PDB file of C-alpha atoms in Angstrom:
ATOM      1  CA  MET A 227      -0.090   0.102   0.006  1.00 48.00           C
ATOM      2  CA  SER A 228       3.221   2.465   1.283  1.00 48.00           C
ATOM      3  CA  LEU A 229       4.092   1.792  -2.160  1.00 45.00           C
ATOM      4  CA  TRP A 230       1.533   4.212  -3.500  1.00 40.00           C
ATOM      5  CA  PHE A 231       3.315   7.213  -1.763  1.00 41.00           C
ATOM      6  CA  TRP A 232       6.698   7.051  -2.928  1.00 40.00           C
ATOM      7  CA  ALA A 233       6.891   9.524  -4.448  1.00 34.00           C
ATOM      8  CA  LEU A 234      17.587  16.882   1.547  1.00 38.00           C
ATOM      9  CA  SER A 235      16.354  19.325  -0.655  1.00 36.00           C
ATOM     10  CA  ALA A 236      16.821  21.702  -2.243  1.00 34.00           C
ATOM     11  CA  THR A 237      19.735  22.319  -3.904  1.00 36.00           C
ATOM     12  CA  ILE A 238      19.535  25.371  -6.299  1.00 36.00           C
ATOM     13  CA  ALA A 239      19.166  24.451  -9.541  1.00 38.00           C
ATOM     14  CA  ASN A 240      21.472  26.602 -11.585  1.00 43.00           C
ATOM     15  CA  ALA A 241      20.970  27.324 -15.331  1.00 38.00           C
ATOM     16  CA  ALA A 242      21.983  24.059 -16.994  1.00 46.00           C
ATOM     17  CA  ASP A 243      19.961  22.107 -14.847  1.00 61.00           C
ATOM     18  CA  ALA A 244      16.115  20.628 -15.657  1.00 87.00           C
ATOM     19  CA  GLU A 245      13.306  19.540 -14.507  1.00 90.00           C
ATOM     20  CA  GLN A 246      10.710  17.044 -15.873  1.00 92.00           C
ATOM     21  CA  SER A 247       7.537  17.287 -13.801  1.00 94.00           C
ATOM     22  CA  VAL A 248       4.118  14.594 -13.866  1.00 95.00           C
ATOM     23  CA  VAL A 249       0.644  14.710 -12.338  1.00 97.00           C
ATOM     24  CA  PHE A 250      -1.019  11.095 -11.961  1.00 98.00           C
ATOM     25  CA  ASP A 251      -4.380  11.237 -10.984  1.00 98.00           C
ATOM     26  CA  LEU A 252      -5.574   8.302  -8.465  1.00 97.00           C
ATOM     27  CA  LEU A 253      -8.440   6.419  -9.644  1.00 97.00           C
ATOM     28  CA  MET A 254     -10.431   3.390  -7.671  1.00 95.00           C
ATOM     29  CA  ASP A 255     -13.982   1.279  -9.067  1.00 91.00           C
ATOM     30  CA  GLY A 256     -13.576   4.237 -12.168  1.00 91.00           C
ATOM     31  CA  ALA A 257     -13.530   7.547  -9.960  1.00 95.00           C
ATOM     32  CA  VAL A 258     -10.933   9.521  -8.921  1.00 97.00           C
ATOM     33  CA  VAL A 259      -9.476   9.341  -5.290  1.00 97.00           C
ATOM     34  CA  GLY A 260      -7.342  11.109  -5.560  1.00 97.00           C
ATOM     35  CA  HIS A 261      -3.392  13.065  -7.543  1.00 98.00           C
ATOM     36  CA  ARG A 262       0.003  12.144  -6.671  1.00 98.00           C
ATOM     37  CA  ASP A 263       2.313  15.323  -7.805  1.00 98.00           C
ATOM     38  CA  VAL A 264       6.555  14.186  -8.739  1.00 97.00           C
ATOM     39  CA  SER A 265       8.957  16.256 -10.186  1.00 96.00           C
ATOM     40  CA  VAL A 266      12.829  15.276 -11.187  1.00 95.00           C
ATOM     41  CA  ARG A 267      15.584  17.922 -10.696  1.00 94.00           C
ATOM     42  CA  TYR A 268      18.150  17.024 -12.798  1.00 92.00           C
ATOM     43  CA  LEU A 269      21.682  18.487 -10.581  1.00 90.00           C
ATOM     44  CA  ALA A 270      24.258  19.506 -13.319  1.00 83.00           C
ATOM     45  CA  PRO A 271      27.744  17.921 -12.066  1.00 81.00           C
ATOM     46  CA  GLU A 272      29.956  20.531 -10.773  1.00 74.00           C
ATOM     47  CA  THR A 273      33.147  19.194 -12.498  1.00 76.00           C
ATOM     48  CA  PRO A 274      33.448  17.442 -15.893  1.00 75.00           C
ATOM     49  CA  GLN A 275      34.615  14.372 -14.102  1.00 74.00           C
ATOM     50  CA  GLY A 276      31.552  14.596 -11.824  1.00 78.00           C
ATOM     51  CA  LYS A 277      27.897  12.753 -12.053  1.00 82.00           C
ATOM     52  CA  GLU A 278      24.762  14.114 -11.714  1.00 88.00           C
ATOM     53  CA  THR A 279      22.572  14.130  -8.679  1.00 91.00           C
ATOM     54  CA  ARG A 280      18.498  14.181  -9.394  1.00 94.00           C
ATOM     55  CA  ILE A 281      16.461  15.607  -6.828  1.00 96.00           C
ATOM     56  CA  LEU A 282      12.789  14.268  -6.734  1.00 96.00           C
ATOM     57  CA  GLU A 283       9.995  15.507  -5.098  1.00 97.00           C
ATOM     58  CA  THR A 284       6.870  13.969  -4.467  1.00 97.00           C
ATOM     59  CA  PHE A 285       3.218  15.130  -2.931  1.00 98.00           C
ATOM     60  CA  THR A 286       0.068  12.959  -2.642  1.00 97.00           C
ATOM     61  CA  GLU A 287      -3.201  13.479  -1.793  1.00 98.00           C
ATOM     62  CA  MET A 288      -5.462  10.807  -1.620  1.00 96.00           C
ATOM     63  CA  ASP A 289      -9.231   9.400   0.558  1.00 95.00           C
ATOM     64  CA  VAL A 290     -10.267   6.264   0.312  1.00 87.00           C
ATOM     65  CA  GLU A 291     -13.022   3.282   1.280  1.00 83.00           C
ATOM     66  CA  ILE A 292     -11.900   0.325   1.728  1.00 76.00           C
ATOM     67  CA  GLY A 293     -13.538  -2.753   3.473  1.00 73.00           C
ATOM     68  CA  GLY A 294     -15.999  -0.493   5.236  1.00 75.00           C
ATOM     69  CA  TRP A 295     -12.349   1.695   6.121  1.00 79.00           C
ATOM     70  CA  GLY A 296     -11.723   5.278   5.173  1.00 84.00           C
ATOM     71  CA  PHE A 297      -8.621   6.820   4.687  1.00 85.00           C
ATOM     72  CA  ALA A 298      -7.190  10.143   4.212  1.00 95.00           C
ATOM     73  CA  LEU A 299      -3.730  10.207   3.422  1.00 94.00           C
ATOM     74  CA  THR A 300      -1.105  13.165   3.066  1.00 97.00           C
ATOM     75  CA  ASN A 301       2.216  12.871   2.138  1.00 97.00           C
ATOM     76  CA  ARG A 302       5.183  14.271   0.862  1.00 98.00           C
ATOM     77  CA  SER A 303       8.533  13.095   0.031  1.00 97.00           C
ATOM     78  CA  THR A 304      11.758  14.040  -0.885  1.00 97.00           C
ATOM     79  CA  GLY A 305      15.013  12.303  -2.137  1.00 96.00           C
ATOM     80  CA  MET A 306      17.907  12.883  -3.735  1.00 95.00           C
ATOM     81  CA  ALA A 307      19.969  10.085  -5.994  1.00 92.00           C
ATOM     82  CA  SER A 308      23.204   9.697  -8.152  1.00 87.00           C
ATOM     83  CA  ALA A 309      24.758   6.534  -9.506  1.00 80.00           C
ATOM     84  CA  SER A 310      25.700   5.676  -6.167  1.00 80.00           C
ATOM     85  CA  LYS A 311      24.101   7.293  -3.309  1.00 86.00           C
ATOM     86  CA  SER A 312      20.275   7.840  -2.332  1.00 93.00           C
ATOM     87  CA  SER A 313      18.638   9.292   0.753  1.00 96.00           C
ATOM     88  CA  PHE A 314      15.020  10.734   1.522  1.00 97.00           C
ATOM     89  CA  THR A 315      12.703  12.260   3.999  1.00 97.00           C
ATOM     90  CA  SER A 316       8.685  11.651   4.296  1.00 97.00           C
ATOM     91  CA  SER A 317       5.928  12.626   6.410  1.00 97.00           C
ATOM     92  CA  LEU A 318       3.027  10.598   6.150  1.00 97.00           C
ATOM     93  CA  SER A 319      -0.608  11.489   7.612  1.00 96.00           C
ATOM     94  CA  THR A 320      -3.087   8.910   7.948  1.00 93.00           C
ATOM     95  CA  ASN A 321      -6.393  10.042   9.077  1.00 94.00           C
ATOM     96  CA  GLY A 322      -4.396  12.584  11.018  1.00 91.00           C
ATOM     97  CA  LYS A 323      -1.733  10.391  12.667  1.00 94.00           C
ATOM     98  CA  VAL A 324       1.341  11.936  11.178  1.00 95.00           C
ATOM     99  CA  SER A 325       4.801   9.435  10.942  1.00 96.00           C
ATOM    100  CA  GLU A 326       8.060  10.859  10.059  1.00 98.00           C
ATOM    101  CA  ILE A 327      10.973   8.768   7.895  1.00 97.00           C
ATOM    102  CA  GLN A 328      14.931   9.796   7.286  1.00 97.00           C
ATOM    103  CA  ALA A 329      17.123   7.068   5.619  1.00 97.00           C
ATOM    104  CA  ARG A 330      20.075   7.343   3.676  1.00 96.00           C
ATOM    105  CA  ARG A 331      22.317   4.902   2.046  1.00 95.00           C
ATOM    106  CA  ARG A 332      25.803   4.610   2.802  1.00 92.00           C
ATOM    107  CA  GLY A 333      29.332   4.072   0.986  1.00 88.00           C
ATOM    108  CA  ASP A 334      29.451   0.495   1.669  1.00 91.00           C
ATOM    109  CA  GLY A 335      25.620  -0.159   0.242  1.00 91.00           C
ATOM    110  CA  SER A 336      23.730  -0.587   4.193  1.00 95.00           C
ATOM    111  CA  TRP A 337      21.156   2.193   5.013  1.00 97.00           C
ATOM    112  CA  GLU A 338      20.711   4.245   7.990  1.00 97.00           C
ATOM    113  CA  GLY A 339      17.987   6.895   9.362  1.00 97.00           C
ATOM    114  CA  THR A 340      15.086   7.258  12.125  1.00 97.00           C
ATOM    115  CA  ALA A 341      11.474   6.465  11.508  1.00 97.00           C
ATOM    116  CA  HIS A 342       9.287   8.982  14.102  1.00 96.00           C
ATOM    117  CA  TYR A 343       6.129   7.028  14.747  1.00 94.00           C
ATOM    118  CA  ALA A 344       3.002   8.447  16.453  1.00 89.00           C
ATOM    119  CA  ASP A 345       4.167   5.771  19.413  1.00 90.00           C
ATOM    120  CA  GLY A 346       7.834   6.677  19.619  1.00 94.00           C
ATOM    121  CA  ILE A 347      10.924   6.594  17.383  1.00 96.00           C
ATOM    122  CA  GLN A 348      12.980   3.792  15.936  1.00 95.00           C
ATOM    123  CA  ALA A 349      16.039   3.289  13.753  1.00 97.00           C
ATOM    124  CA  ILE A 350      16.422   1.969  10.704  1.00 97.00           C
ATOM    125  CA  ALA A 351      19.456  -0.303  10.121  1.00 97.00           C
ATOM    126  CA  LEU A 352      19.925  -2.252   7.729  1.00 97.00           C
ATOM    127  CA  ARG A 353      22.367  -4.362   5.867  1.00 96.00           C
ATOM    128  CA  ARG A 354      23.448  -4.000   2.730  1.00 93.00           C
ATOM    129  CA  THR A 355      21.982  -7.402   1.360  1.00 94.00           C
ATOM    130  CA  GLU A 356      18.490  -6.202   3.499  1.00 96.00           C
ATOM    131  CA  VAL A 357      18.129  -3.192   0.432  1.00 95.00           C
ATOM    132  CA  ASP A 358      17.854  -2.605  -3.245  1.00 93.00           C
ATOM    133  CA  LEU A 359      16.579   0.088  -3.515  1.00 93.00           C
ATOM    134  CA  SER A 360      13.989   2.892  -1.984  1.00 95.00           C
ATOM    135  CA  THR A 361      10.641   3.932  -2.852  1.00 95.00           C
ATOM    136  CA  LEU A 362      11.774   7.311  -4.141  1.00 94.00           C
ATOM    137  CA  ASP A 363      14.429   5.468  -6.391  1.00 94.00           C
ATOM    138  CA  LEU A 364      11.651   3.677  -8.454  1.00 94.00           C
ATOM    139  CA  LEU A 365      11.053   7.133  -9.209  1.00 94.00           C
ATOM    140  CA  ASP A 366      14.241   7.944 -10.559  1.00 93.00           C
ATOM    141  CA  PRO A 367      15.369   7.808 -13.914  1.00 91.00           C
ATOM    142  CA  GLY A 368      19.421   6.248 -13.309  1.00 89.00           C
ATOM    143  CA  ARG A 369      18.176   4.174 -10.050  1.00 87.00           C
ATOM    144  CA  SER A 370      15.205   2.637 -11.518  1.00 87.00           C
ATOM    145  CA  MET A 371      17.437   1.173 -14.571  1.00 82.00           C
ATOM    146  CA  LEU A 372      18.099  -1.470 -11.891  1.00 82.00           C
ATOM    147  CA  LEU A 373      14.980  -3.683 -12.180  1.00 87.00           C
ATOM    148  CA  ARG A 374      16.094  -7.012 -13.570  1.00 89.00           C
ATOM    149  CA  ASP A 375      13.870  -9.970 -14.876  1.00 91.00           C
ATOM    150  CA  GLY A 376      13.546 -13.231 -11.843  1.00 91.00           C
ATOM    151  CA  VAL A 377      15.284 -10.772  -8.563  1.00 92.00           C
ATOM    152  CA  ARG A 378      13.772 -10.695  -5.728  1.00 94.00           C
ATOM    153  CA  LEU A 379      13.489  -6.860  -5.014  1.00 95.00           C
ATOM    154  CA  ARG A 380      13.929  -5.480  -1.668  1.00 96.00           C
ATOM    155  CA  VAL A 381      12.170  -2.232  -1.172  1.00 96.00           C
ATOM    156  CA  LEU A 382      12.612   0.251   1.890  1.00 97.00           C
ATOM    157  CA  SER A 383       9.480   2.331   2.115  1.00 95.00           C
ATOM    158  CA  ALA A 384      10.172   5.946   2.340  1.00 95.00           C
ATOM    159  CA  GLU A 385       6.365   6.507   3.532  1.00 93.00           C
ATOM    160  CA  THR A 386       6.237   3.582   6.539  1.00 93.00           C
ATOM    161  CA  GLY A 387       9.705   2.410   6.511  1.00 94.00           C
ATOM    162  CA  GLN A 388       9.229  -0.760   6.358  1.00 95.00           C
ATOM    163  CA  VAL A 389      10.756  -2.836   3.934  1.00 97.00           C
ATOM    164  CA  MET A 390       8.854  -4.806   0.792  1.00 96.00           C
ATOM    165  CA  THR A 391      10.355  -8.149  -1.051  1.00 97.00           C
ATOM    166  CA  GLY A 392       8.978  -9.695  -3.780  1.00 96.00           C
ATOM    167  CA  VAL A 393       9.899 -10.841  -7.142  1.00 96.00           C
ATOM    168  CA  LEU A 394       9.624  -8.502 -10.246  1.00 96.00           C
ATOM    169  CA  LYS A 395       8.733  -9.986 -13.613  1.00 97.00           C
ATOM    170  CA  ASP A 396       9.372  -8.112 -16.674  1.00 96.00           C
ATOM    171  CA  LEU A 397       6.262  -7.983 -18.740  1.00 97.00           C
ATOM    172  CA  GLY A 398       8.172  -6.900 -21.889  1.00 96.00           C
ATOM    173  CA  GLU A 399       7.733  -3.537 -24.333  1.00 96.00           C
ATOM    174  CA  ASP A 400       4.236  -1.703 -24.290  1.00 97.00           C
ATOM    175  CA  THR A 401       2.751   1.596 -25.566  1.00 96.00           C
ATOM    176  CA  LEU A 402       0.684   4.534 -23.906  1.00 96.00           C
ATOM    177  CA  THR A 403      -1.384   6.611 -25.058  1.00 95.00           C
ATOM    178  CA  VAL A 404      -1.902  10.196 -23.092  1.00 94.00           C
ATOM    179  CA  GLY A 405      -4.282  12.545 -25.532  1.00 90.00           C
ATOM    180  CA  ASP A 406      -2.035  12.995 -28.977  1.00 91.00           C
ATOM    181  CA  ARG A 407       1.508  11.926 -27.779  1.00 92.00           C
ATOM    182  CA  GLU A 408       2.184   8.090 -27.923  1.00 93.00           C
ATOM    183  CA  VAL A 409       5.305   6.495 -25.530  1.00 94.00           C
ATOM    184  CA  VAL A 410       7.352   3.413 -25.587  1.00 96.00           C
ATOM    185  CA  VAL A 411       7.589   2.082 -21.987  1.00 96.00           C
ATOM    186  CA  HIS A 412       8.586  -1.236 -19.954  1.00 96.00           C
ATOM    187  CA  ARG A 413       6.458  -2.872 -17.640  1.00 97.00           C
ATOM    188  CA  TRP A 414       7.249  -4.798 -15.253  1.00 97.00           C
ATOM    189  CA  LEU A 415       5.047  -6.709 -12.151  1.00 97.00           C
ATOM    190  CA  TRP A 416       5.925  -7.040  -8.559  1.00 97.00           C
ATOM    191  CA  ASN A 417       4.200  -9.217  -5.754  1.00 95.00           C
ATOM    192  CA  PRO A 418       5.216  -8.762  -2.143  1.00 96.00           C
ATOM    193  CA  PRO A 419       2.739 -10.180   0.445  1.00 94.00           C
ATOM    194  CA  GLU A 420       1.424  -5.951   0.708  1.00 91.00           C
ATOM    195  CA  ALA A 421       0.114  -5.533  -2.903  1.00 93.00           C
ATOM    196  CA  THR A 422       0.595  -6.787  -6.029  1.00 96.00           C
ATOM    197  CA  PHE A 423       2.002  -3.514  -8.511  1.00 97.00           C
ATOM    198  CA  GLU A 424       2.806  -3.330 -12.469  1.00 97.00           C
ATOM    199  CA  LEU A 425       4.400  -0.105 -13.156  1.00 97.00           C
ATOM    200  CA  ALA A 426       5.753   0.976 -16.633  1.00 97.00           C
ATOM    201  CA  TRP A 427       9.064   3.118 -17.055  1.00 96.00           C
ATOM    202  CA  ALA A 428       9.065   5.464 -20.205  1.00 94.00           C
ATOM    203  CA  GLU A 429      13.146   4.675 -22.204  1.00 91.00           C
ATOM    204  CA  SER A 430      14.636   7.464 -19.923  1.00 90.00           C
ATOM    205  CA  GLY A 431      14.250   5.956 -16.888  1.00 91.00           C
ATOM    206  CA  LEU A 432      10.745   7.967 -15.515  1.00 93.00           C
ATOM    207  CA  LEU A 433       7.606   6.232 -13.752  1.00 96.00           C
ATOM    208  CA  VAL A 434       4.775   7.402 -16.274  1.00 96.00           C
ATOM    209  CA  ASP A 435       2.203   4.455 -15.352  1.00 97.00           C
ATOM    210  CA  TRP A 436       1.171   2.247 -12.506  1.00 97.00           C
ATOM    211  CA  SER A 437      -0.934   0.355 -10.522  1.00 97.00           C
ATOM    212  CA  ALA A 438      -1.928  -1.076  -7.507  1.00 95.00           C
ATOM    213  CA  THR A 439      -4.365  -4.273  -5.576  1.00 94.00           C
ATOM    214  CA  PHE A 440      -4.699  -5.384  -2.629  1.00 88.00           C
ATOM    215  CA  ARG A 441      -7.581  -7.050  -0.929  1.00 82.00           C
ATOM    216  CA  GLY A 442      -9.479  -7.005  -4.371  1.00 85.00           C
ATOM    217  CA  LYS A 443      -9.200  -3.148  -4.534  1.00 90.00           C
ATOM    218  CA  ARG A 444      -7.897  -1.647  -7.671  1.00 94.00           C
ATOM    219  CA  LEU A 445      -5.925   1.431  -7.220  1.00 95.00           C
ATOM    220  CA  ASP A 446      -4.316   2.983 -11.141  1.00 97.00           C
ATOM    221  CA  ALA A 447      -2.410   5.850 -11.810  1.00 97.00           C
ATOM    222  CA  ASP A 448      -3.518   8.121 -14.489  1.00 97.00           C
ATOM    223  CA  ILE A 449      -1.060  10.681 -16.170  1.00 97.00           C
ATOM    224  CA  ARG A 450      -2.796  13.623 -17.147  1.00 97.00           C
ATOM    225  CA  ALA A 451       0.308  14.509 -19.487  1.00 95.00           C
ATOM    226  CA  LEU A 452       4.112  12.760 -20.792  1.00 92.00           C
ATOM    227  CA  PRO A 453       6.556  14.855 -19.837  1.00 87.00           C
ATOM    228  CA  VAL A 454       8.195  16.856 -21.712  1.00 82.00           C
ATOM    229  CA  GLU A 455      11.853  15.884 -22.863  1.00 77.00           C
ATOM    230  CA  ARG A 456      14.562  17.444 -20.901  1.00 70.00           C
ATOM    231  CA  THR A 457      16.836  20.719 -21.960  1.00 59.00           C
ATOM    232  CA  TYR A 458      20.140  19.055 -21.829  1.00 50.00           C
ATOM    233  CA  GLY A 459      21.952  16.270 -21.448  1.00 47.00           C
ATOM    234  CA  GLU A 460      22.378  12.381 -21.168  1.00 46.00           C
ATOM    235  CA  LEU A 461      21.786  10.872 -17.899  1.00 44.00           C
ATOM    236  CA  GLN A 462      25.016   9.920 -16.877  1.00 44.00           C
ATOM    237  CA  THR A 463      24.996   6.645 -14.800  1.00 42.00           C
ATOM    238  CA  GLU A 464      27.698   4.118 -13.518  1.00 41.00           C
ATOM    239  CA  GLU A 465      27.937   0.843 -13.676  1.00 40.00           C
ATOM    240  CA  PHE A 466      25.741  -1.322 -10.963  1.00 41.00           C
ATOM    241  CA  VAL A 467      25.592  -4.444  -8.864  1.00 43.00           C
ATOM    242  CA  GLU A 468      23.243  -6.393 -10.840  1.00 45.00           C
ATOM    243  CA  LEU A 469      20.655  -7.362  -8.269  1.00 49.00           C
ATOM    244  CA  PRO A 470      20.547 -11.799  -7.032  1.00 47.00           C
ATOM    245  CA  SER A 471      18.689 -14.244  -9.248  1.00 46.00           C
ATOM    246  CA  VAL A 472      15.748 -15.861  -6.891  1.00 46.00           C
ATOM    247  CA  SER A 473      16.586 -19.709  -6.437  1.00 45.00           C
ATOM    248  CA  GLU A 474      14.827 -22.240  -5.049  1.00 45.00           C
ATOM    249  CA  GLU A 475      15.268 -25.307  -3.711  1.00 47.00           C
ATOM    250  CA  ALA A 476      13.956 -27.903  -3.278  1.00 44.00           C
ATOM    251  CA  LEU A 477      11.578 -29.458  -0.034  1.00 41.00           C
TER     252      LEU A 477
END
């Protein structure tokens, strides 16, 4: 459920920086129940040898009723990502109950941070082998390219501080049409116990379509307009360590 809101700031952009913004309408049973606004700001390297940094910002509002229970949700998240670094801060209000999560990926791949809940504070300390990405990383055009078919993907939720684990399935290429524009996307299925997610990224690495199904209910995120192309340069990435393949042992 928390992956809905994926969604440190804000280094002042210089003249070479670029930004892409998208808005998703959130629908359940054909009715609009909220929206999610996402922006990605690309910060140019400070030196010719430097690497690009992205600033990610999300704002989500949603009001739904599931199984007789009402959920009024508001989330605001900010993250910073590069080829080797990732960090975020996120504030979530659920029916007026507020929590805040802050975490960063250390150089050795482990994660550290703090979760402030209504009933207390908990430290976040996760080994490199326990987390692959955060939910903010799924929005990052660079780090989203880590996805591989058949891997057991472990995602740290920026909204709850919990880790969701499920196997990725490559659904192949498709096209997404919005208005009079069409874009090629690559679709993936991810199935952690919390929900089943279908996610689609454009060739640029931007997440442009997604849905989540849990308790028999499906939440669809419909993008209002496809983002404009970047105004400068190419996305710079480093080689990532490929996520391990899933293996099965006989009972």
